[in-house]
mmCIF file of C-alpha atoms and ligand atoms in Angstrom:
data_model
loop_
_atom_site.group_PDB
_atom_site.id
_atom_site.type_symbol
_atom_site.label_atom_id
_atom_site.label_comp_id
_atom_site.label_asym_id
_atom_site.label_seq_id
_atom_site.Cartn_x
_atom_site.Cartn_y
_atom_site.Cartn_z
ATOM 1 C CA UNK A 1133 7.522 -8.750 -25.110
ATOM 2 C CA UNK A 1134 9.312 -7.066 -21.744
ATOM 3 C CA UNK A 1135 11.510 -9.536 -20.410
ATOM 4 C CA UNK A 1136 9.829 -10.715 -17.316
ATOM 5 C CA UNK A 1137 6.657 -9.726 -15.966
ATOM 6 C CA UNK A 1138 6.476 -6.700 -13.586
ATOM 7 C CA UNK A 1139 6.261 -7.334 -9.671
ATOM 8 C CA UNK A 1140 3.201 -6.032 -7.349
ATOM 9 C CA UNK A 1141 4.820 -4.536 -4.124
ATOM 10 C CA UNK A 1142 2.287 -4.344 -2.105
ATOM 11 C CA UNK A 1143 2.845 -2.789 1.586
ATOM 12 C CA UNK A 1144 1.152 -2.161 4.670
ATOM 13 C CA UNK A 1145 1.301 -0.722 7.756
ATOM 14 C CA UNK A 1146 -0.217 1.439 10.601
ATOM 15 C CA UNK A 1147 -0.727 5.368 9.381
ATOM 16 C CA UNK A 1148 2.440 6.910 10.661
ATOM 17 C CA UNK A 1149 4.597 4.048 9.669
ATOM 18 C CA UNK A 1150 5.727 6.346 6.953
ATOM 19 C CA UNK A 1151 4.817 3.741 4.262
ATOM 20 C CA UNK A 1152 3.634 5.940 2.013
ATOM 21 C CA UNK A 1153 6.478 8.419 1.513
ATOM 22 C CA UNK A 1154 8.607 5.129 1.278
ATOM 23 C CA UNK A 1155 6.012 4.229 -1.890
ATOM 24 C CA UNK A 1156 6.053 7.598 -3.347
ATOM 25 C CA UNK A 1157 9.718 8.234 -3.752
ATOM 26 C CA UNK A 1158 9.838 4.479 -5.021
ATOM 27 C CA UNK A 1159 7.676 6.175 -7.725
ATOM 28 C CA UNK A 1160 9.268 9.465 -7.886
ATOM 29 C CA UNK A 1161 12.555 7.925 -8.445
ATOM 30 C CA UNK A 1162 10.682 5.758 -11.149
ATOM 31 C CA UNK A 1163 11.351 2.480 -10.213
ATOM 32 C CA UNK A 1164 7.527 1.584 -9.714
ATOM 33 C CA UNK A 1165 4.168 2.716 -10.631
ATOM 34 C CA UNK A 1166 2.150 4.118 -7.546
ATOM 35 C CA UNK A 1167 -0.919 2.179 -7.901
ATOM 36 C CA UNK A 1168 -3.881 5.107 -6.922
ATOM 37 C CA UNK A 1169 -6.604 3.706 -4.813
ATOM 38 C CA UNK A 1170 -10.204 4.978 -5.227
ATOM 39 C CA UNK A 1171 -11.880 6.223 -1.557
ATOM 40 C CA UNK A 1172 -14.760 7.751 -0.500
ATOM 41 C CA UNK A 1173 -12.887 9.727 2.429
ATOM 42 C CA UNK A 1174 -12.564 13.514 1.895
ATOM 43 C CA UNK A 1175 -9.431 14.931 0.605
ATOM 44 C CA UNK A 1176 -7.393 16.183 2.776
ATOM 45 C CA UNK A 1177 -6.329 20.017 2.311
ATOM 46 C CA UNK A 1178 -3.085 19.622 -0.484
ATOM 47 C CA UNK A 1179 -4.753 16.212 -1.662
ATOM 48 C CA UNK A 1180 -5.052 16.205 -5.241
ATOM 49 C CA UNK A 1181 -7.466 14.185 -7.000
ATOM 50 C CA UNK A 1182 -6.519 11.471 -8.963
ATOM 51 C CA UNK A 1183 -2.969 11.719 -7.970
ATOM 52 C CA UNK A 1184 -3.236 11.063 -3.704
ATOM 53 C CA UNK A 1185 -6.633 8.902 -4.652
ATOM 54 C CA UNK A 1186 -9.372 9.086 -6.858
ATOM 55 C CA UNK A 1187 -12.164 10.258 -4.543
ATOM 56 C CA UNK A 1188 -15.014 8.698 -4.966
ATOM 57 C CA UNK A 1189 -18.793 9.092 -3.480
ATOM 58 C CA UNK A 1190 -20.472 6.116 -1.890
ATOM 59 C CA UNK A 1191 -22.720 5.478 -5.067
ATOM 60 C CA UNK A 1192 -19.602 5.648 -7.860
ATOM 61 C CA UNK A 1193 -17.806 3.455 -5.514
ATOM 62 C CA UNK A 1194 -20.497 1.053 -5.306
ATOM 63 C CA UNK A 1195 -20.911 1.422 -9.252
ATOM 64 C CA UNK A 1196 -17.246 -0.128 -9.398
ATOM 65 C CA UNK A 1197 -17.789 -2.820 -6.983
ATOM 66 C CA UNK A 1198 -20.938 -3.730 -9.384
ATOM 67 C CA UNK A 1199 -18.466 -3.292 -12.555
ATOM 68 C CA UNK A 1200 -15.715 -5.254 -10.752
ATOM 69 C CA UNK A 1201 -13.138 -2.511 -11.441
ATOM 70 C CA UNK A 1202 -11.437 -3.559 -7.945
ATOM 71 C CA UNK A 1203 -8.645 -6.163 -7.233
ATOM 72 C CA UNK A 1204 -9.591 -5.751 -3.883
ATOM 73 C CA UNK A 1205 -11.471 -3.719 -1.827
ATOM 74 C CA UNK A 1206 -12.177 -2.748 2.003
ATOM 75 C CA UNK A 1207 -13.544 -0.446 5.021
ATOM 76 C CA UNK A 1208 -10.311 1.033 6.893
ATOM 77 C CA UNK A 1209 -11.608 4.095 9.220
ATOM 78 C CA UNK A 1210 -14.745 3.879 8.113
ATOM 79 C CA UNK A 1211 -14.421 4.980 4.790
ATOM 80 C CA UNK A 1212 -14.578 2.697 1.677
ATOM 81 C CA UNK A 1213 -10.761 1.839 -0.107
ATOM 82 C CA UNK A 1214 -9.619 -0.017 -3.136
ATOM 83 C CA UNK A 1215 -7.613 -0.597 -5.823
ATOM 84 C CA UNK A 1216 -8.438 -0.534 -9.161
ATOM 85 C CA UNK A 1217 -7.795 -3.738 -11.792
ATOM 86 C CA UNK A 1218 -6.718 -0.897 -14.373
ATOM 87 C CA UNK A 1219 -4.024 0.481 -11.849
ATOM 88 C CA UNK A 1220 -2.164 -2.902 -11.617
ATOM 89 C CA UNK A 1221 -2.632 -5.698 -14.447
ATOM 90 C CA UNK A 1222 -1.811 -3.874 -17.773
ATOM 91 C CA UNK A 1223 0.918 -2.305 -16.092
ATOM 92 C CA UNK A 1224 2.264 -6.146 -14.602
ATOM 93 C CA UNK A 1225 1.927 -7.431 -18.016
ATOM 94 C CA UNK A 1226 4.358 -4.715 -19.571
ATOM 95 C CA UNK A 1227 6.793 -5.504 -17.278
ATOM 96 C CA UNK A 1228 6.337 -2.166 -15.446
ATOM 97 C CA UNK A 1229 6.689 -2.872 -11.598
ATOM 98 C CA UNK A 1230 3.314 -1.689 -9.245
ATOM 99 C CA UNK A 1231 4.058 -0.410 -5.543
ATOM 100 C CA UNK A 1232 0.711 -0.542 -3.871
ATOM 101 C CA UNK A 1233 0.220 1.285 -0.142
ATOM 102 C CA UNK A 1234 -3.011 -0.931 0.969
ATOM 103 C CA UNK A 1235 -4.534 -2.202 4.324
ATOM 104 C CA UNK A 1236 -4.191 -5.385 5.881
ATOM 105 C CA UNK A 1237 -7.399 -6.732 4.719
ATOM 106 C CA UNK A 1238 -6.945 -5.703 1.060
ATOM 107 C CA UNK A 1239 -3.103 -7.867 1.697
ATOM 108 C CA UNK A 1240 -5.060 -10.626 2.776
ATOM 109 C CA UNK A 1241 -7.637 -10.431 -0.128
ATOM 110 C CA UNK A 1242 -4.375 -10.011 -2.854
ATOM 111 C CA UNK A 1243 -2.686 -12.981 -1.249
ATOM 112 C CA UNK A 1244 -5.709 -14.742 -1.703
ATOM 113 C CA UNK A 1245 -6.208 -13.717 -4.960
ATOM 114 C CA UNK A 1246 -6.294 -16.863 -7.597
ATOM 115 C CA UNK A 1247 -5.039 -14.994 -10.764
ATOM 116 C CA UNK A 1248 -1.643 -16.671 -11.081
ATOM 117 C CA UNK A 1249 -0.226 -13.579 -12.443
ATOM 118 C CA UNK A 1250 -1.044 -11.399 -9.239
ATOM 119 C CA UNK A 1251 0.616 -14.492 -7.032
ATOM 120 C CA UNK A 1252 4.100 -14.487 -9.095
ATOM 121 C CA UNK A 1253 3.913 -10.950 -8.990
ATOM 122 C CA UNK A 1254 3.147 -10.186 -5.122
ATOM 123 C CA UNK A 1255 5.839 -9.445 -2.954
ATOM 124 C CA UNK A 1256 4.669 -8.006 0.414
ATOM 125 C CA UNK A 1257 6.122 -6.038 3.363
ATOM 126 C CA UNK A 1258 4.464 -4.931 6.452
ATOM 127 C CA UNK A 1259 6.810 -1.255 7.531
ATOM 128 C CA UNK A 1260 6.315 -1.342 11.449
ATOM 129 C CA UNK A 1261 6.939 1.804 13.748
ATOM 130 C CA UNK A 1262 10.229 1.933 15.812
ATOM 131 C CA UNK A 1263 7.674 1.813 19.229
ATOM 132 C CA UNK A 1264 4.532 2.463 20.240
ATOM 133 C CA UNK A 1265 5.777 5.738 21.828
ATOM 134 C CA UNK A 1266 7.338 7.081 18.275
ATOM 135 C CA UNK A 1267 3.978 5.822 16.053
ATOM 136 C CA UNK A 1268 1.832 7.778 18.816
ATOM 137 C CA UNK A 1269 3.946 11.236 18.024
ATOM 138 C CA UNK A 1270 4.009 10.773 14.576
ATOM 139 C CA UNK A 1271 0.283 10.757 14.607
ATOM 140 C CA UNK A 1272 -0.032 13.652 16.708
ATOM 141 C CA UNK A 1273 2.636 15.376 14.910
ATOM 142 C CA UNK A 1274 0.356 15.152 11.585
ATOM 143 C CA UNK A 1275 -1.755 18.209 12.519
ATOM 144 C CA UNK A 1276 -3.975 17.383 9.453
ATOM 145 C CA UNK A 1277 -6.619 15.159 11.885
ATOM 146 C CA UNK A 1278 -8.763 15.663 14.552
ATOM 147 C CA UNK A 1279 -7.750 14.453 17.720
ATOM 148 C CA UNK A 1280 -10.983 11.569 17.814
ATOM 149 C CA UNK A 1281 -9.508 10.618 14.271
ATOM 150 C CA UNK A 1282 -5.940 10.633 16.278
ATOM 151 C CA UNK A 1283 -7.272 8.222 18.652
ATOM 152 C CA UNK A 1284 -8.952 5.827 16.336
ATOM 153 C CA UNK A 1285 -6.096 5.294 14.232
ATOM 154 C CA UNK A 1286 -3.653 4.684 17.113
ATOM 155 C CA UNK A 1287 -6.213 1.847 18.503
ATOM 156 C CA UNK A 1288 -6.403 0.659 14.682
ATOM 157 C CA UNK A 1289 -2.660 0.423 14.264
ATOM 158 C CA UNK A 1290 -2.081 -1.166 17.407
ATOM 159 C CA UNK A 1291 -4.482 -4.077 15.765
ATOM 160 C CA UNK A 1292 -3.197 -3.619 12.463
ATOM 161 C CA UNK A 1293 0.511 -4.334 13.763
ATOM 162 C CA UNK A 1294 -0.704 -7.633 15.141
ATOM 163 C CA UNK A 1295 -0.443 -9.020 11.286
ATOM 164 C CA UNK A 1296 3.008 -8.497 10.229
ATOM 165 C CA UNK A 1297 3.590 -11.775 10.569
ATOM 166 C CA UNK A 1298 1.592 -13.262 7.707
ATOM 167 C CA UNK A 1299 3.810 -10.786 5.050
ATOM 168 C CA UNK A 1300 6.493 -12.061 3.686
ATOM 169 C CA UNK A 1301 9.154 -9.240 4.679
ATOM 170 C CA UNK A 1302 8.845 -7.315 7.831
ATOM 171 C CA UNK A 1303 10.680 -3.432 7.797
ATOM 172 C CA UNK A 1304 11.132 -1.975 11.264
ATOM 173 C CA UNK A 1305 11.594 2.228 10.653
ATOM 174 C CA UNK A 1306 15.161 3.557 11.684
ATOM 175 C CA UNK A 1307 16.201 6.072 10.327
ATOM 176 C CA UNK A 1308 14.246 7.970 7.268
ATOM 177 C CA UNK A 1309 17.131 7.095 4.752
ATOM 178 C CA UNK A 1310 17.921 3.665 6.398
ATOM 179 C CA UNK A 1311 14.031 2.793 5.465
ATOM 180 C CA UNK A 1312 14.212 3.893 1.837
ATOM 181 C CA UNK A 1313 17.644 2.277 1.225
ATOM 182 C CA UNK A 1314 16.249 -0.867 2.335
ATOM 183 C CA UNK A 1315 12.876 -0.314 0.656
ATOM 184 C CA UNK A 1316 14.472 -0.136 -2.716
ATOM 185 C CA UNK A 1317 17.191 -2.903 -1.544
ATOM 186 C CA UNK A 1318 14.234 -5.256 -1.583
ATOM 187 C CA UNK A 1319 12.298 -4.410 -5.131
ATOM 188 C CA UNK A 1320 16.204 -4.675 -6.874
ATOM 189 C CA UNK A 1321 16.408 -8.048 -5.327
ATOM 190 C CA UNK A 1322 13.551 -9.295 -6.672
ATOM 191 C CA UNK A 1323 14.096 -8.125 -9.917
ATOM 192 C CA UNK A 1324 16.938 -10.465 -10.608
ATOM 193 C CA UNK A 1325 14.868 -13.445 -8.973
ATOM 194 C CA UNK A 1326 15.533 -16.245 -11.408
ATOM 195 C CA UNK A 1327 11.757 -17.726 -11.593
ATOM 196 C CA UNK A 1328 10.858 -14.211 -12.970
ATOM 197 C CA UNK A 1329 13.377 -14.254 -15.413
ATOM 198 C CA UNK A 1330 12.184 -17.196 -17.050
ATOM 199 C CA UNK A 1331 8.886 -17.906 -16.452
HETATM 200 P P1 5GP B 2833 -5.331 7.224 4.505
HETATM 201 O O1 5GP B 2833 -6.779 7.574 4.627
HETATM 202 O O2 5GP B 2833 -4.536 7.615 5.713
HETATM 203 O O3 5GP B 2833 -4.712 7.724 3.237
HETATM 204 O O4 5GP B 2833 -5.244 5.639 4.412
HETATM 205 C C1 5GP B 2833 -5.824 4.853 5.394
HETATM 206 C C2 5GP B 2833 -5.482 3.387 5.171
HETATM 207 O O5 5GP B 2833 -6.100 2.906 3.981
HETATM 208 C C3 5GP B 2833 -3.992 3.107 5.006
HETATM 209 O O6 5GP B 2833 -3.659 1.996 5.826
HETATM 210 C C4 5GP B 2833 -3.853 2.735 3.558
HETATM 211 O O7 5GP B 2833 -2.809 1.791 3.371
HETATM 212 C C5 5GP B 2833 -5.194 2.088 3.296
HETATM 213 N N1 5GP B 2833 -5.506 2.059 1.869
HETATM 214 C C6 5GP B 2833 -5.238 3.007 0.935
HETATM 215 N N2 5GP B 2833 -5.657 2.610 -0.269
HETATM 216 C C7 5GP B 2833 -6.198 1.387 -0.105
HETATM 217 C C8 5GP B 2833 -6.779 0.441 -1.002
HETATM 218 O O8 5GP B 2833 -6.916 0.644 -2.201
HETATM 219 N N3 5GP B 2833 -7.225 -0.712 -0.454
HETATM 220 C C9 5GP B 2833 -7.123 -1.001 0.869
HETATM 221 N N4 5GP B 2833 -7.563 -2.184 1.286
HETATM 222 N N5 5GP B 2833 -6.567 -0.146 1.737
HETATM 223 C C10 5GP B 2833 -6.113 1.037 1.259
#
């Protein structure tokens, strides 16, 4: 038996917030499992299957949704996202800790979730841009999207932003080191949270 059940980061925030390099190197560092969501958006040239997502078509991801394979799913961009039971509850149970990089729909449908496990688990930040001004350049400054794609995401993060705050921890990007140090700072606090210890 692991001695107390692992935690479910889950985090959000606009594209360009840099939330996902902050998840990765969680991961890379091995502190938390990356949680891989399934999409039916084309890879993008250096994506690797499986590891960035599992790409899925429109039919195999509808074959999940009829299996219910997914803690939660949703449209973000117009393409089809979600996460995957298998990628989270095993590994919770184990006492492994999950860092998920999801939308603020599939946050909402988490904290709504009723499986007590998932609720003790859940801790959830919202990584905001420094300004509107830095968010828009790091967008630009991507290169890997057309500009139309450029445009939609800005007007999608602007509406995204507006839910930070129903998360319960808010991280406003500095600095790239600054972010990660307080990243981690948060998942080693709540490993020593008493109620996990002993429930
Ligand atoms: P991208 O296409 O840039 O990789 O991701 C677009 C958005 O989809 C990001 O905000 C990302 O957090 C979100 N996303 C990625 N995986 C999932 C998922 O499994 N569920 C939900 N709801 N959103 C996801």
């Amino acid at each position: 038996m692991p001695s107390r059940s692992g935690i479910l980061y889950l985090v959000s925030g606009p594209s360009g917030s840099g939330k996902t390099t902050l998840c990765r190197r969680l991961a890379d560092e091995g502190e938390a499992r990356y949680s891989t969501s399934c999409t039916t958006r084309p890879a993008r040239p250096g994506e690797k299957d499986g590891y960035d997502y599992h790409f899925l078509s429109q039919d195999e991801f509808a074959e999940k949704i009829r299996q219910s394979a997914f803690l939660e799913y949703a449209t973000v961009h117009g393409n089809s996202y979600g996460t995957l039971l298998s990628e989270v509850t095993e590994h919770l149970a184990n006492g492994v800790d999950v860092v998920m990089d999801i939308d603020v729909q599939g946050a909402k449908h988490v904290r709504n979730c009723t499986d007590p496990r998932i609720r003790t688990a859940l801790v959830d930040l919202f990584v905001m841009p420094p300004s509107e001004e830095e968010l828009r350049s790091r967008l630009t400054g991507r290169q890997t999207d057309a500009p139309e794609v450029i445009a939609l995401r800005m007007k999608n993060a602007l509406a995204e932003m507006e839910h930070w705050p129903s998360y319960q921890f808010r991280l406003l990007s500095d600095s790239r080191e600054y972010d990660y140090a307080r990243f981690k700072s948060l998942l080693l606090a709540e490993r020593m949270r008493v109620s996990r210890l002993i429930s």
